[in-house]
GROMACS .gro file of C-alpha atoms in nm:
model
  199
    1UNK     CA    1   8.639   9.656   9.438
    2UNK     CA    2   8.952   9.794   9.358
    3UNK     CA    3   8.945  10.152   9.322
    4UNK     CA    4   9.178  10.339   9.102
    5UNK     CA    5   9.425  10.695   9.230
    6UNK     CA    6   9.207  10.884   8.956
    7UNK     CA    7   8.855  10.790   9.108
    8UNK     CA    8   9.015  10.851   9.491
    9UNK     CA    9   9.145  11.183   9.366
   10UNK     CA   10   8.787  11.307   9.185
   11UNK     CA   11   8.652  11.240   9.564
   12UNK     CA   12   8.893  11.390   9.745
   13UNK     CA   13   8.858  11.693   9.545
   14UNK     CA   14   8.510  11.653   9.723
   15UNK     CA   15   8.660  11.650  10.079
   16UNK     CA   16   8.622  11.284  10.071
   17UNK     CA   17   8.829  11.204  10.410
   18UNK     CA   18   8.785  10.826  10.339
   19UNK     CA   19   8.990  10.884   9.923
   20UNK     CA   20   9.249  11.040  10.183
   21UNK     CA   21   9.293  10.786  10.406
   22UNK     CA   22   9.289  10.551  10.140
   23UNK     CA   23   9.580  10.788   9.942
   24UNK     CA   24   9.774  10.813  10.236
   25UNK     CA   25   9.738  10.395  10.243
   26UNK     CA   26   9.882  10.335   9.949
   27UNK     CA   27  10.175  10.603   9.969
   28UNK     CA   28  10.325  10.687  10.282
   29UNK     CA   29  10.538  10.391  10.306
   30UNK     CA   30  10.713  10.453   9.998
   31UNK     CA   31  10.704  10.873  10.110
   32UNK     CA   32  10.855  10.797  10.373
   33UNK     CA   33  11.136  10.609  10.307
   34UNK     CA   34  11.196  10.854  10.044
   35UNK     CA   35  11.204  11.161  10.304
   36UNK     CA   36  11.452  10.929  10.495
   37UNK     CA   37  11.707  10.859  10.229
   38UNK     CA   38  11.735  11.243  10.201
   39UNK     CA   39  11.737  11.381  10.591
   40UNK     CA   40  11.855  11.065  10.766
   41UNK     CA   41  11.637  11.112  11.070
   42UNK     CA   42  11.334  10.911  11.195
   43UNK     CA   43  11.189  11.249  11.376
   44UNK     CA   44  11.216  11.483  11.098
   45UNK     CA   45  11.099  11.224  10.864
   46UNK     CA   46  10.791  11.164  11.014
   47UNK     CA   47  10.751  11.555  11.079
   48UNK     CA   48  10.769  11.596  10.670
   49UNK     CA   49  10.541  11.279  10.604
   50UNK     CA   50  10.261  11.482  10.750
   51UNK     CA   51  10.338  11.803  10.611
   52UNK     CA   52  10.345  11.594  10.293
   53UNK     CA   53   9.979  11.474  10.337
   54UNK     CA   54   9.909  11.834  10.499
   55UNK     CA   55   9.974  11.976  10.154
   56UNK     CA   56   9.753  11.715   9.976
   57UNK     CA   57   9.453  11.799  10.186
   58UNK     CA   58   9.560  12.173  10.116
   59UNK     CA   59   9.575  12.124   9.760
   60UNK     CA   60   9.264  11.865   9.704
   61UNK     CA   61   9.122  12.083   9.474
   62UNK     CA   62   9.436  12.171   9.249
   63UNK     CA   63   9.492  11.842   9.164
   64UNK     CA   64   9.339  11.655   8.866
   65UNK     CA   65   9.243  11.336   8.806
   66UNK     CA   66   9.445  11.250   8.569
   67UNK     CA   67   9.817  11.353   8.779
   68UNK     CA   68  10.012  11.116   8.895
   69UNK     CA   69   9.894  11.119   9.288
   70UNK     CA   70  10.268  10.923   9.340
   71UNK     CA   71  10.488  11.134   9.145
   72UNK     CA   72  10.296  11.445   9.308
   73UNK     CA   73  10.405  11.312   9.639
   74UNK     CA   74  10.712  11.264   9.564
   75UNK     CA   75  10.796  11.609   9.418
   76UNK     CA   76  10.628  11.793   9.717
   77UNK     CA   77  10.842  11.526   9.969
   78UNK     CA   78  11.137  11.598   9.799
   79UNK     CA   79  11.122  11.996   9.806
   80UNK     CA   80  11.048  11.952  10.178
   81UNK     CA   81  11.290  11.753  10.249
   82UNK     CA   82  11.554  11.991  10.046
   83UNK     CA   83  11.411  12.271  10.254
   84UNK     CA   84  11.489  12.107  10.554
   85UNK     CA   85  11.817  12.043  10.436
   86UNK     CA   86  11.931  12.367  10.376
   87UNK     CA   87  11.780  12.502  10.694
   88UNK     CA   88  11.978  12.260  10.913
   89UNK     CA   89  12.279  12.343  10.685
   90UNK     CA   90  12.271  12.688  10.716
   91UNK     CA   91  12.207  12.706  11.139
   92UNK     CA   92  12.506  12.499  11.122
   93UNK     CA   93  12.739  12.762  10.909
   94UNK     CA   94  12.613  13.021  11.141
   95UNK     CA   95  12.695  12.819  11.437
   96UNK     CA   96  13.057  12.750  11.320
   97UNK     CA   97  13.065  13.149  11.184
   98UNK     CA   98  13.103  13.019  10.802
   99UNK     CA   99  12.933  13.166  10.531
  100UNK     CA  100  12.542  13.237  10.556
  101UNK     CA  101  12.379  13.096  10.307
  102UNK     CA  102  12.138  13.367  10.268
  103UNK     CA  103  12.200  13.448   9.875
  104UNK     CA  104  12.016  13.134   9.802
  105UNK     CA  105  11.693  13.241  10.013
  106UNK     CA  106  11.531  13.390   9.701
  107UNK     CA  107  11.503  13.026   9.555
  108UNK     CA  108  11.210  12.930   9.853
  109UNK     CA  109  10.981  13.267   9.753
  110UNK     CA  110  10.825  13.087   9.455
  111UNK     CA  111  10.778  12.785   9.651
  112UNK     CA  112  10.466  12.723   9.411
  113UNK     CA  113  10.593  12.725   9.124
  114UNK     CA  114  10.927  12.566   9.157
  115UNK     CA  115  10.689  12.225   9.245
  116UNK     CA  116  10.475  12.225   8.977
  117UNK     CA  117  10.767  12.281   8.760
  118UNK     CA  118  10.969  11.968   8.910
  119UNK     CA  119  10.669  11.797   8.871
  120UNK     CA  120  10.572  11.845   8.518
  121UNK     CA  121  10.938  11.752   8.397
  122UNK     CA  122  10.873  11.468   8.566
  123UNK     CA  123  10.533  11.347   8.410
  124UNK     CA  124  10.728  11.446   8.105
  125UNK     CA  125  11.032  11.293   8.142
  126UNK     CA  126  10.807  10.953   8.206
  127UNK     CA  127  10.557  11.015   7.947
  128UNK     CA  128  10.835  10.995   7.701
  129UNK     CA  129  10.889  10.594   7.808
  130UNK     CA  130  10.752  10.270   7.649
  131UNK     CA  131  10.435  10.198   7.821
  132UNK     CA  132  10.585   9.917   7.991
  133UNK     CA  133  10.855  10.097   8.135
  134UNK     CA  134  10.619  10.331   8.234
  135UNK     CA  135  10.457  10.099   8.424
  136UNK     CA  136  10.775   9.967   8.609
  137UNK     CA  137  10.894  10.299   8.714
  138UNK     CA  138  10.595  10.436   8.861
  139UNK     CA  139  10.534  10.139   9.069
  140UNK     CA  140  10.931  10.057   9.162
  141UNK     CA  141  11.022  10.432   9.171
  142UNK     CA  142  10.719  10.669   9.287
  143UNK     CA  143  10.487  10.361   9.461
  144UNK     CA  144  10.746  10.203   9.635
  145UNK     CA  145  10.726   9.883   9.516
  146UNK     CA  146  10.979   9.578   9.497
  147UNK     CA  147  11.106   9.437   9.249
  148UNK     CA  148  10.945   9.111   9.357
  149UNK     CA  149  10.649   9.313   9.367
  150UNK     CA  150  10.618   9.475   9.016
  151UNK     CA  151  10.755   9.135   8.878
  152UNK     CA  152  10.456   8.936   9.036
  153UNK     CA  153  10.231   9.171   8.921
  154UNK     CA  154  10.322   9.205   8.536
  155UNK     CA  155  10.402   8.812   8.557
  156UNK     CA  156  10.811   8.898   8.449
  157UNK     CA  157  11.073   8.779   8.604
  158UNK     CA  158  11.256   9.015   8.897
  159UNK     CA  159  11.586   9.048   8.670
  160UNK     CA  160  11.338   9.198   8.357
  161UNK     CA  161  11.204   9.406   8.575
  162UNK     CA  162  11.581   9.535   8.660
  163UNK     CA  163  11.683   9.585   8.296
  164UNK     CA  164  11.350   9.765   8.251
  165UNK     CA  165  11.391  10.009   8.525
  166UNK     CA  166  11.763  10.081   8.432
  167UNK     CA  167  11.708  10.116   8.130
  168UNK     CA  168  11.424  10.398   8.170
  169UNK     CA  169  11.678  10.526   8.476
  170UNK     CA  170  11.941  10.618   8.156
  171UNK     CA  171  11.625  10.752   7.950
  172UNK     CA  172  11.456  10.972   8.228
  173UNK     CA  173  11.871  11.143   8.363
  174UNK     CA  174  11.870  11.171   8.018
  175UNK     CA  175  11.516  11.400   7.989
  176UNK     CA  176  11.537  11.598   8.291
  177UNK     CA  177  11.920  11.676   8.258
  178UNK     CA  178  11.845  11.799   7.891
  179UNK     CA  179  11.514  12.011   7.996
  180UNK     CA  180  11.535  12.074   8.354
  181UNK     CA  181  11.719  12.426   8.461
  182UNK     CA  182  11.602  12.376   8.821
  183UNK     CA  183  11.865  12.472   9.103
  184UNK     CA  184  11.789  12.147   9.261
  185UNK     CA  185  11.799  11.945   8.947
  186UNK     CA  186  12.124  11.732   9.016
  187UNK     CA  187  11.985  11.673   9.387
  188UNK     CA  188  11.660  11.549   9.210
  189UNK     CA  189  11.807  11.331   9.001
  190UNK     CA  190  12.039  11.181   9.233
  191UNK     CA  191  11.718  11.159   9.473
  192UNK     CA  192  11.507  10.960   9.159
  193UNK     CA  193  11.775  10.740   9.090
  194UNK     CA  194  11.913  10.637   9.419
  195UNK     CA  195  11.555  10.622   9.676
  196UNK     CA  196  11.397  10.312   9.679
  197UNK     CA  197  11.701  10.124   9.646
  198UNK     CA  198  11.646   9.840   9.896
  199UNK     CA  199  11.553   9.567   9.630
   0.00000   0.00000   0.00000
C-alpha cells in the first residue's frame, strides 16, 4: 500500500517511530545532498542530516498534515547549514584577526520564526505554479528526484520535464525575490535553484 507524506505525518504527530523512519526513507538522500552543496564536507553533512531529522521528531506535533514534509526539510536543512556557515566563517576572521562578525548575531535569536517564515514563502511561492509544475518541482527540487525519474513517473519526456522546471525556476526567483525580505534570501535562492543539479 502506498502511503502518502500527509497520512505518515498525522502518525507521527502520534509518536509513530515507524511514519519516521519511513519520512526519513524517502528524504534524506535528497537532504543530504542538499546540506552538501552548501558546506562541502561529508562530516558536517552528516552531523546536520541528523540534526535535521532531530528537529522533525522535535517538532512532530507542529507540523500539519497538509505541509509540505519536503519543503519543510529543506528550509530547516538550509538554515542549518547557513548557521554552520557563518560559524566556520567567523572562527576563521577571528583566527586571521579580521572583522568579527558579531553584528549579525541578532539574526540567529528568532531562530523560530525566521524558518517558518522561509518556509511559508516557499509553499507560496509554489502554490502560485500550474499544477503540473507543481508537481515537477517538488519532486525534482525538494524530493530529490531525477529528471529520468519525474519523467517516468508523469509519462513526459526528460527534456519536458526540463522546460517545466525552468520555467517554474524563473516563476518561483521571481515570487520570493518580490516578497521575501529575509537576510538570507539571495543565499536561498541561489541554494533552490542550484541543489539538486546532478541531472
Amino acid at each position: 500500500m502506498n502511503i502518502t507524506d500527509a497520512e505518515l505525518v498525522l502518525r507521527l504527530r502520534n509518536s509513530d517511530v515507524s511514519a519516521f523512519d519511513s519520512l526519513y526513507t524517502s528524504y534524506h538522500q535528497a537532504v543530504y545532498r542538499n546540506i552538501l552543496k552548501l558546506v562541502k564536507d561529508v562530516a558536517v553533512a552528516e552531523d546536520i542530516l541528523q540534526e535535521v531529522f532531530a528537529r522533525l521528531w522535535e517538532k512532530r506535533r507542529e507540523i500539519q498534515a497538509e505541509q509540505s514534509v519536503g519543503g519543510w526539510l529543506f528550509v530547516i536543512s538550509f538554515n542549518l547549514s547557513v548557521s554552520w556557515m557563518r560559524k566556520k566563517l567567523k572562527e576563521q576572521a577571528l583566527h586571521k584577526n579580521l572583522l568579527d562578525l558579531g553584528p549579525e548575531d541578532h539574526l540567529m535569536l528568532d531562530r523560530k520564526n525566521m524558518d517558518e517564515e522561509q518556509y511559508n514563502l516557499l509553499e507560496q511561492a509554489i502554490a502560485q505554479l500550474s499544477p503540473k509544475k507543481r508537481t515537477i518541482v517538488t519532486r525534482c527540487k525538494l524530493e530529490g528526484k531525477t529528471y529520468d525519474e519525474v519523467a517516468s513517473e508523469l509519462n513526459i519526456s526528460r527534456n519536458t520535464v526540463k522546460e517545466h522546471l525552468s520555467a517554474a525556476m524563473i516563476k518561483l526567483n521571481d515570487y520570493i525575490l518580490r516578497n521575501g525580505d529575509h537576510k538570507y534570501i539571495v543565499l536561498f535562492l541561489f541554494f533552490f535553484t542550484h541543489h539538486n543539479s546532478s541531472n
